[in-house]
Coordinates of C-alpha atoms in Angstrom, one line a residue:
Chain A
M19 CA -14.0 222.4 166.9
K20 CA -10.7 223.6 168.1
T21 CA -8.2 224.6 165.4
V22 CA -4.6 225.5 166.2
I23 CA -2.2 227.4 163.9
I24 CA 1.3 226.5 164.8
K25 CA 3.3 229.6 165.8
Y26 CA 6.9 229.7 164.6
N27 CA 9.2 232.0 162.9
A28 CA 8.2 231.3 159.3
G29 CA 6.7 234.7 158.5
N30 CA 3.3 236.0 157.9
V31 CA 0.4 233.9 159.0
Q32 CA -2.1 236.8 159.2
S33 CA -3.5 235.8 155.8
V34 CA -4.2 232.3 157.1
M35 CA -6.0 233.7 160.2
Y36 CA -8.2 236.0 158.0
A37 CA -9.0 233.1 155.7
L38 CA -10.3 231.2 158.7
D39 CA -12.2 234.2 159.8
R40 CA -13.9 234.4 156.5
I41 CA -15.3 230.9 156.8
G42 CA -16.2 231.5 160.4
A43 CA -13.7 229.1 162.0
A44 CA -12.2 229.9 165.4
Y45 CA -8.5 229.2 166.0
L46 CA -5.7 229.6 168.4
W47 CA -2.1 230.7 167.3
T48 CA 0.3 228.9 169.6
D49 CA 3.6 227.0 169.9
D50 CA 2.4 225.3 173.2
P51 CA 2.7 221.5 172.7
A52 CA -0.2 220.8 175.0
E53 CA -2.5 223.1 173.0
I54 CA -1.3 221.7 169.7
C55 CA -1.9 218.1 170.9
A56 CA -5.4 218.9 172.2
A57 CA -6.6 220.6 169.0
D58 CA -9.1 219.0 166.6
R59 CA -7.3 220.5 163.6
V60 CA -3.7 221.7 163.2
I61 CA -2.6 224.2 160.5
F62 CA 1.1 224.5 159.9
P63 CA 1.6 227.5 157.6
G64 CA 4.8 229.0 156.5
V65 CA 6.5 231.5 154.3
G66 CA 10.2 232.2 154.3
E67 CA 13.3 230.0 154.4
A68 CA 13.5 226.3 155.3
S69 CA 16.6 226.0 157.4
T70 CA 15.9 228.8 159.9
A71 CA 12.3 227.5 160.2
M72 CA 13.6 224.0 160.9
Q73 CA 16.0 225.4 163.5
Y74 CA 13.2 227.1 165.3
L75 CA 11.1 224.0 165.3
R76 CA 14.0 221.9 166.7
E77 CA 14.7 224.4 169.5
R78 CA 11.2 223.9 170.7
G79 CA 10.9 220.2 170.0
L80 CA 8.1 220.8 167.5
D81 CA 10.0 218.9 164.8
R82 CA 9.5 215.7 166.9
L83 CA 6.0 216.6 168.1
I84 CA 4.4 217.4 164.7
P85 CA 5.0 213.9 163.1
T86 CA 3.4 212.2 166.1
L87 CA 0.1 214.2 165.8
K88 CA -3.0 212.1 165.2
Q89 CA -5.6 214.7 164.3
P90 CA -5.8 216.2 160.7
V91 CA -2.7 218.4 160.1
L92 CA -2.5 220.8 157.1
G93 CA 0.9 222.2 156.1
T94 CA 1.0 225.0 153.5
C95 CA 3.8 226.4 151.4
V96 CA 7.1 226.2 153.4
G97 CA 5.0 224.3 156.0
M98 CA 4.5 221.6 153.4
Q99 CA 8.2 221.6 152.5
L100 CA 9.2 221.1 156.1
M101 CA 6.9 218.0 156.3
C102 CA 9.0 216.4 153.5
R103 CA 12.3 214.5 154.0
Y104 CA 14.8 217.0 152.8
S105 CA 14.9 220.5 151.1
E106 CA 17.6 221.7 148.8
E107 CA 17.0 225.2 150.3
N108 CA 20.2 225.6 152.4
D109 CA 20.6 221.8 152.5
T110 CA 18.0 221.3 155.1
A111 CA 16.9 218.0 156.7
C112 CA 13.2 218.2 157.3
M113 CA 10.6 216.3 159.4
G114 CA 10.2 213.4 156.9
I115 CA 6.5 212.9 157.3
F116 CA 6.2 212.6 153.5
E117 CA 9.0 210.5 151.9
V118 CA 9.9 213.0 149.2
D119 CA 12.5 215.7 148.7
V120 CA 12.0 219.4 147.9
K121 CA 14.1 220.7 145.0
R122 CA 14.7 224.1 143.4
F123 CA 13.1 224.7 140.1
G124 CA 15.6 224.0 137.3
Q125 CA 16.6 226.9 135.0
T126 CA 14.4 226.9 131.9
P127 CA 14.3 229.9 129.5
G128 CA 11.2 232.0 130.0
L129 CA 10.1 230.3 133.2
K130 CA 10.9 232.7 136.1
V131 CA 11.8 231.6 139.6
P132 CA 10.1 232.1 141.9
Q133 CA 7.0 230.7 140.3
T134 CA 4.7 233.6 141.1
G135 CA 1.0 233.6 140.3
W136 CA -2.0 231.4 139.5
N137 CA -1.4 227.9 138.1
N138 CA -3.8 225.0 137.6
I139 CA -3.8 221.8 139.7
F140 CA -5.0 218.4 138.4
D141 CA -5.1 214.7 139.1
Y142 CA -6.9 215.2 142.4
K143 CA -6.9 212.3 144.8
S144 CA -7.7 214.1 148.1
D145 CA -10.7 214.8 150.3
L146 CA -9.5 218.4 150.3
T147 CA -10.2 218.9 146.6
T148 CA -13.9 217.8 146.9
G149 CA -16.0 220.3 145.1
L150 CA -13.1 222.0 143.2
P151 CA -13.5 222.4 139.4
D152 CA -11.1 220.4 137.3
N153 CA -7.9 222.4 136.8
A154 CA -8.7 224.8 139.6
Y155 CA -6.4 227.8 139.6
V156 CA -4.5 228.5 142.9
Y157 CA -1.9 231.0 143.9
F158 CA 1.8 229.9 144.0
N159 CA 4.8 231.9 145.1
H160 CA 7.8 229.6 145.5
S161 CA 11.3 228.6 144.2
Y162 CA 11.3 225.1 145.7
A163 CA 8.9 222.2 145.2
A164 CA 8.3 218.6 146.2
T165 CA 8.7 216.1 143.4
L166 CA 6.0 213.7 142.5
C167 CA 5.6 210.7 144.8
D168 CA 3.2 208.1 146.2
H169 CA 1.7 210.8 148.5
T170 CA 1.0 213.3 145.6
V171 CA -2.8 214.0 145.6
A172 CA -2.8 217.0 143.3
T173 CA -0.2 217.9 140.6
C174 CA 0.9 221.2 139.2
D175 CA 3.2 221.7 136.2
Y176 CA 6.0 224.4 136.2
V177 CA 9.3 223.5 134.7
A178 CA 8.3 219.9 135.4
P179 CA 5.2 218.3 137.1
F180 CA 5.5 218.6 140.9
S181 CA 3.4 217.9 144.0
A182 CA 0.9 220.7 144.5
M183 CA -0.7 218.7 147.4
L184 CA 0.5 215.7 149.5
Q185 CA -1.5 213.5 151.7
K186 CA -0.6 210.6 154.0
D187 CA -2.8 209.3 156.8
N188 CA -3.8 212.4 158.8
F189 CA -1.3 214.7 157.2
Y190 CA -2.3 217.0 154.4
A191 CA -0.2 219.6 152.6
A192 CA -0.5 222.2 149.9
Q193 CA 2.4 224.0 148.2
F194 CA 0.2 226.9 147.1
H195 CA -1.3 229.7 149.3
A196 CA -4.9 228.4 149.8
E197 CA -5.5 231.4 152.1
I198 CA -5.3 233.8 149.1
S199 CA -6.4 231.5 146.3
G200 CA -9.9 232.9 145.9
N201 CA -12.9 230.6 146.0
A202 CA -10.8 227.5 145.3
G203 CA -8.6 228.1 148.3
Q204 CA -11.6 228.7 150.5
T205 CA -13.1 225.4 149.5
I206 CA -9.8 223.6 150.5
F207 CA -9.9 225.1 154.0
E208 CA -13.6 224.3 154.4
N209 CA -12.9 220.7 153.3
F210 CA -10.0 220.4 155.8
L211 CA -12.3 221.5 158.6
K212 CA -14.7 218.7 157.5
V213 CA -12.3 215.7 157.1
Chain B
M7 CA 0.0 226.5 133.0
L8 CA 1.1 229.6 135.0
T9 CA -1.2 232.4 133.9
K10 CA -0.4 236.0 133.1
R11 CA -1.8 238.3 135.8
I12 CA -4.1 241.3 135.5
I13 CA -3.5 243.7 138.4
P14 CA -5.5 246.8 139.2
C15 CA -3.6 249.5 141.1
L16 CA -5.3 251.6 143.7
D17 CA -3.6 254.8 144.8
V18 CA -4.6 255.5 148.4
K19 CA -4.2 258.5 150.7
D20 CA -5.3 258.5 154.3
G21 CA -7.0 255.1 153.6
R22 CA -9.0 256.2 150.6
T23 CA -8.6 255.9 146.9
V24 CA -7.4 259.2 145.4
K25 CA -8.0 258.7 141.7
G26 CA -11.6 259.2 140.8
V27 CA -13.6 256.1 140.2
N28 CA -17.1 256.0 138.7
F29 CA -18.6 252.7 139.7
V30 CA -22.2 253.4 140.3
N31 CA -22.7 250.0 141.9
L32 CA -20.3 250.7 144.8
R33 CA -21.6 252.2 147.9
D34 CA -18.5 254.2 148.5
A35 CA -16.1 254.2 145.5
G36 CA -13.5 256.0 147.6
D37 CA -13.3 253.1 150.0
A38 CA -10.2 251.2 149.0
V39 CA -11.4 248.0 150.7
E40 CA -14.7 248.0 148.9
L41 CA -13.0 248.8 145.6
G42 CA -10.4 246.1 146.1
A43 CA -13.1 243.5 146.9
F44 CA -15.0 244.6 143.8
Y45 CA -12.0 244.0 141.6
A46 CA -11.3 240.6 143.3
E47 CA -14.9 239.6 142.5
Q48 CA -14.4 240.8 138.9
G49 CA -11.5 238.4 138.4
A50 CA -8.5 240.5 139.2
D51 CA -5.5 238.2 139.9
E52 CA -3.8 240.4 142.4
L53 CA -4.1 244.0 143.8
V54 CA -1.5 246.7 144.3
F55 CA -2.2 249.5 146.8
L56 CA 0.2 252.5 146.5
D57 CA 0.1 254.7 149.5
I58 CA 0.8 258.4 148.7
T59 CA 0.3 259.5 152.3
A60 CA 3.2 261.5 153.7
T61 CA 2.2 261.9 157.3
V62 CA 2.8 259.6 160.3
E63 CA -1.0 259.6 161.0
G64 CA -1.5 258.5 157.5
R65 CA 0.8 255.5 157.9
A66 CA -1.3 254.3 160.8
T67 CA -4.4 254.7 158.7
L68 CA -2.6 252.6 156.0
L69 CA -2.0 249.7 158.4
E70 CA -5.7 249.7 159.4
L71 CA -6.6 249.7 155.7
V72 CA -4.2 246.8 155.1
R73 CA -5.9 244.8 157.9
R74 CA -9.3 245.5 156.4
V75 CA -8.2 244.5 152.9
A76 CA -6.6 241.3 154.1
R77 CA -9.8 240.4 156.1
T78 CA -12.0 241.0 153.1
V79 CA -10.1 240.0 150.0
N80 CA -9.1 236.4 149.2
I81 CA -6.5 237.2 146.5
P82 CA -2.9 238.4 147.0
F83 CA -2.1 242.1 147.4
T84 CA 1.0 244.2 147.4
V85 CA 1.4 247.4 149.3
G86 CA 3.9 250.1 148.3
G87 CA 4.7 253.7 148.9
G88 CA 7.2 255.2 151.4
I89 CA 8.6 251.9 152.7
S90 CA 12.1 252.3 153.9
S91 CA 12.9 249.9 156.7
I92 CA 12.6 246.4 158.0
A93 CA 10.2 247.7 160.6
D94 CA 7.9 249.2 157.9
V95 CA 7.8 245.9 156.1
S96 CA 7.2 243.9 159.2
A97 CA 4.3 246.1 160.2
L98 CA 2.7 245.7 156.7
L99 CA 3.2 242.0 156.5
N100 CA 1.9 241.5 160.0
A101 CA -1.2 243.5 159.1
G102 CA -1.8 241.0 156.3
A103 CA -0.1 242.3 153.2
D104 CA 1.2 239.5 151.0
K105 CA 4.0 241.5 149.4
V106 CA 5.6 244.9 149.8
S107 CA 7.0 247.1 147.1
I108 CA 10.0 249.3 147.7
N109 CA 11.3 251.9 145.3
S110 CA 13.3 255.1 146.3
A111 CA 14.6 253.5 149.5
A112 CA 16.1 250.6 147.5
V113 CA 17.9 253.0 145.2
R114 CA 19.1 255.1 148.2
N115 CA 20.2 252.0 150.1
P116 CA 20.4 248.8 147.9
D117 CA 21.5 246.7 150.8
L118 CA 17.9 247.1 152.1
I119 CA 16.8 244.6 149.4
N120 CA 19.2 242.0 150.7
E121 CA 18.1 242.6 154.3
L122 CA 14.4 242.4 153.5
A123 CA 14.9 239.2 151.4
L124 CA 16.8 237.6 154.2
E125 CA 14.3 238.6 156.8
F126 CA 11.1 237.9 155.0
G127 CA 12.0 235.9 151.9
S128 CA 12.4 237.0 148.3
Q129 CA 8.8 236.0 147.4
C130 CA 7.3 239.0 149.3
I131 CA 9.8 241.7 148.2
V132 CA 8.8 243.6 145.0
V133 CA 11.2 246.3 143.8
A134 CA 9.4 249.0 141.9
I135 CA 11.5 250.6 139.1
D136 CA 10.3 253.9 137.6
T137 CA 12.1 254.6 134.5
K138 CA 12.3 257.3 131.9
A139 CA 14.4 258.0 128.8
P140 CA 16.0 261.4 128.7
P141 CA 15.9 263.4 125.5
A142 CA 18.6 262.2 123.1
P143 CA 21.9 264.0 123.9
D144 CA 23.4 265.9 121.1
G145 CA 26.4 263.6 121.0
G146 CA 23.9 260.7 120.7
A147 CA 23.4 261.4 117.0
N148 CA 27.0 260.5 116.3
N149 CA 27.1 257.4 118.4
N150 CA 23.6 256.1 117.5
K151 CA 22.3 255.9 114.0
S152 CA 18.8 255.3 115.2
K153 CA 17.0 258.0 117.1
K154 CA 15.7 255.5 119.5
A155 CA 17.6 255.2 122.7
P156 CA 19.4 251.9 123.1
I157 CA 18.0 249.9 126.0
G158 CA 20.3 250.2 128.9
G159 CA 22.4 252.7 127.0
W160 CA 21.7 256.4 127.4
G161 CA 18.0 255.8 127.4
A162 CA 15.9 254.5 130.3
F163 CA 17.3 255.7 133.5
V164 CA 15.8 254.8 136.9
H165 CA 13.9 257.6 138.6
T166 CA 12.9 257.9 142.2
H167 CA 10.4 260.0 144.2
G168 CA 7.4 259.2 142.0
G169 CA 9.5 259.7 138.9
R170 CA 10.5 263.2 139.7
K171 CA 14.2 262.5 140.5
P172 CA 16.5 261.1 137.9
T173 CA 19.4 258.8 138.9
E174 CA 22.5 257.6 137.2
L175 CA 21.2 254.0 137.3
R176 CA 20.5 252.3 134.0
T177 CA 17.3 250.4 134.1
V178 CA 18.5 247.1 132.9
E179 CA 21.5 247.1 135.1
W180 CA 19.4 248.0 138.1
A181 CA 16.9 245.3 137.3
K182 CA 19.7 242.7 137.3
E183 CA 21.1 244.1 140.5
V184 CA 17.8 243.9 142.4
E185 CA 17.4 240.3 141.3
N186 CA 20.9 239.5 142.5
R187 CA 20.2 241.2 145.8
G188 CA 17.1 239.0 146.4
A189 CA 14.1 240.8 145.0
G190 CA 11.3 238.4 144.1
E191 CA 9.6 240.5 141.5
I192 CA 10.0 243.8 139.5
L193 CA 7.2 246.3 139.1
L194 CA 8.4 248.2 136.1
T195 CA 6.8 251.6 135.3
S196 CA 7.7 253.5 132.2
M197 CA 7.3 257.1 133.1
D198 CA 7.3 257.9 129.3
S199 CA 4.2 255.7 128.7
D200 CA 2.4 256.3 132.0
G201 CA -0.8 258.2 131.5
T202 CA -0.6 258.3 127.7
K203 CA -2.9 255.3 127.1
N204 CA -0.7 254.6 124.0
G205 CA 0.5 251.2 125.2
F206 CA 3.1 249.8 127.5
A207 CA 6.8 250.3 126.8
L208 CA 7.2 247.0 125.0
E209 CA 10.9 247.1 124.1
L210 CA 12.0 248.1 127.6
T211 CA 9.7 245.6 129.3
A212 CA 11.0 242.8 127.1
A213 CA 14.6 243.8 127.8
I214 CA 14.0 243.8 131.5
S215 CA 12.1 240.5 131.4
E216 CA 14.9 238.9 129.5
A217 CA 17.7 240.3 131.7
A218 CA 16.1 239.3 135.0
N219 CA 14.9 235.8 135.8
I220 CA 12.2 237.1 138.2
P221 CA 8.7 238.0 137.2
V222 CA 8.1 241.5 135.7
I223 CA 4.9 243.4 136.3
A224 CA 4.5 246.0 133.5
S225 CA 3.0 249.3 134.3
G226 CA 2.3 252.5 132.4
G227 CA 0.4 253.2 129.2
A228 CA -2.4 250.7 129.1
G229 CA -5.3 252.1 127.1
T230 CA -6.8 249.2 125.2
M231 CA -7.1 245.4 125.5
A232 CA -4.6 245.0 122.7
H233 CA -2.0 246.8 124.7
F234 CA -2.2 244.0 127.3
Y235 CA -1.9 241.4 124.5
D236 CA 1.2 243.2 123.3
V237 CA 2.8 243.5 126.7
F238 CA 2.3 239.8 127.4
T239 CA 3.6 238.7 124.0
T240 CA 6.1 241.2 122.5
G241 CA 6.8 242.7 126.0
K242 CA 7.3 239.3 127.6
A243 CA 5.7 240.6 130.8
D244 CA 4.4 238.3 133.5
A245 CA 1.7 240.7 134.7
G246 CA 0.1 243.8 133.5
L247 CA -0.9 246.6 135.9
A248 CA -3.2 249.5 135.2
A249 CA -5.3 252.0 137.2
S250 CA -7.5 254.5 135.5
I251 CA -8.8 252.3 132.7
F252 CA -10.2 250.0 135.3
H253 CA -11.3 252.7 137.7
F254 CA -13.2 254.5 134.9
K255 CA -14.5 251.2 133.6
E256 CA -13.1 251.8 130.2
I257 CA -12.0 248.1 130.4
E258 CA -13.7 245.5 132.5
I259 CA -11.4 242.9 133.9
M260 CA -13.3 239.8 132.9
A261 CA -13.8 241.2 129.4
L262 CA -10.1 241.8 129.2
K263 CA -9.3 238.3 130.4
S264 CA -11.7 236.8 127.9
Y265 CA -10.1 238.8 125.1
L266 CA -6.6 237.6 126.1
H267 CA -7.8 234.0 126.7
E268 CA -9.3 233.9 123.2
R269 CA -5.9 234.9 121.9
N270 CA -4.1 232.1 123.7
V271 CA -2.6 234.2 126.5
P272 CA -2.9 232.0 129.6
M273 CA -5.5 233.5 131.9
R274 CA -7.2 232.4 135.1
M275 CA -10.8 232.4 133.9
T276 CA -12.4 231.2 137.1
R277 CA -12.7 232.9 140.4

């Protein structure tokens, strides 16, 4: 099995690599379209800011390549947001794989932004959540989130319910950081390598 | 529901923990990686590593330590101590740290917070604030009927250099400023409470948590489980950090989390 982690400017992917190491999965970190297309699994991670990340993807044509991929693709955090239609973060048009928009958390007294820490996810409808306990706790660190939609396969509630995970055809995505989400996060990566 | 976080803090020097630990079941209690993995297994929600190494060689050792922690531990961790530039942060994040904590350098050069938030995103920039109330000035008796320092008044000034150096910055004002400059989180240490085991600085923590709309990690003074309950309720903290009570096994993490869970403080009870 050949797994590729897409290389771009959205920050620190070291944690993702180490998470794959821990489950014994080999991977390649690259922005080479040929390598990405030839992979059995593609992971599209991301931390950082949406508009500069999209700019980088556009400059390399990756914004057009990623939506055409046929193998299972997993976007995490900002990676997930870039797979949506639009992000309010600096008014950014995204790749539109999932027909949903990404919005900033509204101001609610007592609820800090960014949401930082462990929150439970529920209403699972994904292959990736197989084996997870109900209301599994996973680690979030974000100020923007995709609203609920037809592609929502796991929900989280902060300010309002939002899409913790999305799934459409071969495209999977998680808003939380599965790579540092303890045993629950590890299960999700293991499931992704099995789908 | 977003849970409150329990965070053990490990002081490290030259890659090893400096405060004594007495876990008989650890092969090498001085090994920061092994201790961190142990806490993660015990249900810690996050880890903080504070590097107190001063030398260049020590910094290289720190990076190697960060790599080993990131490889081993599957929960988030923050690294702090002596960070003063974009290059420092870049090296730590690339080694696998999830967040970095800056302190003295942010006070010296507040623009650093903006630069780091822009470069790496607010979510990984923690600003540590060490604060201490000076003794009541003589004139204070005239202006303040209560002996207690008003929060953000003449009490509670920001200190740097491990709490040794006072500044003119008022703690609440500084907390608001670091939020506006793009910090994603505040690690608030009350120097007055630190080491006392008499409880967290509740009034101060609540004042900071209400003034800033970013999460506040409370630090300094934890001695009992009830102190954590107080800091999450009265103190309105988002996370509670402690060192020696965990290292000396005076409080076990899962027992603490059960205690809080039973009292309706939201806690992650699974691993």
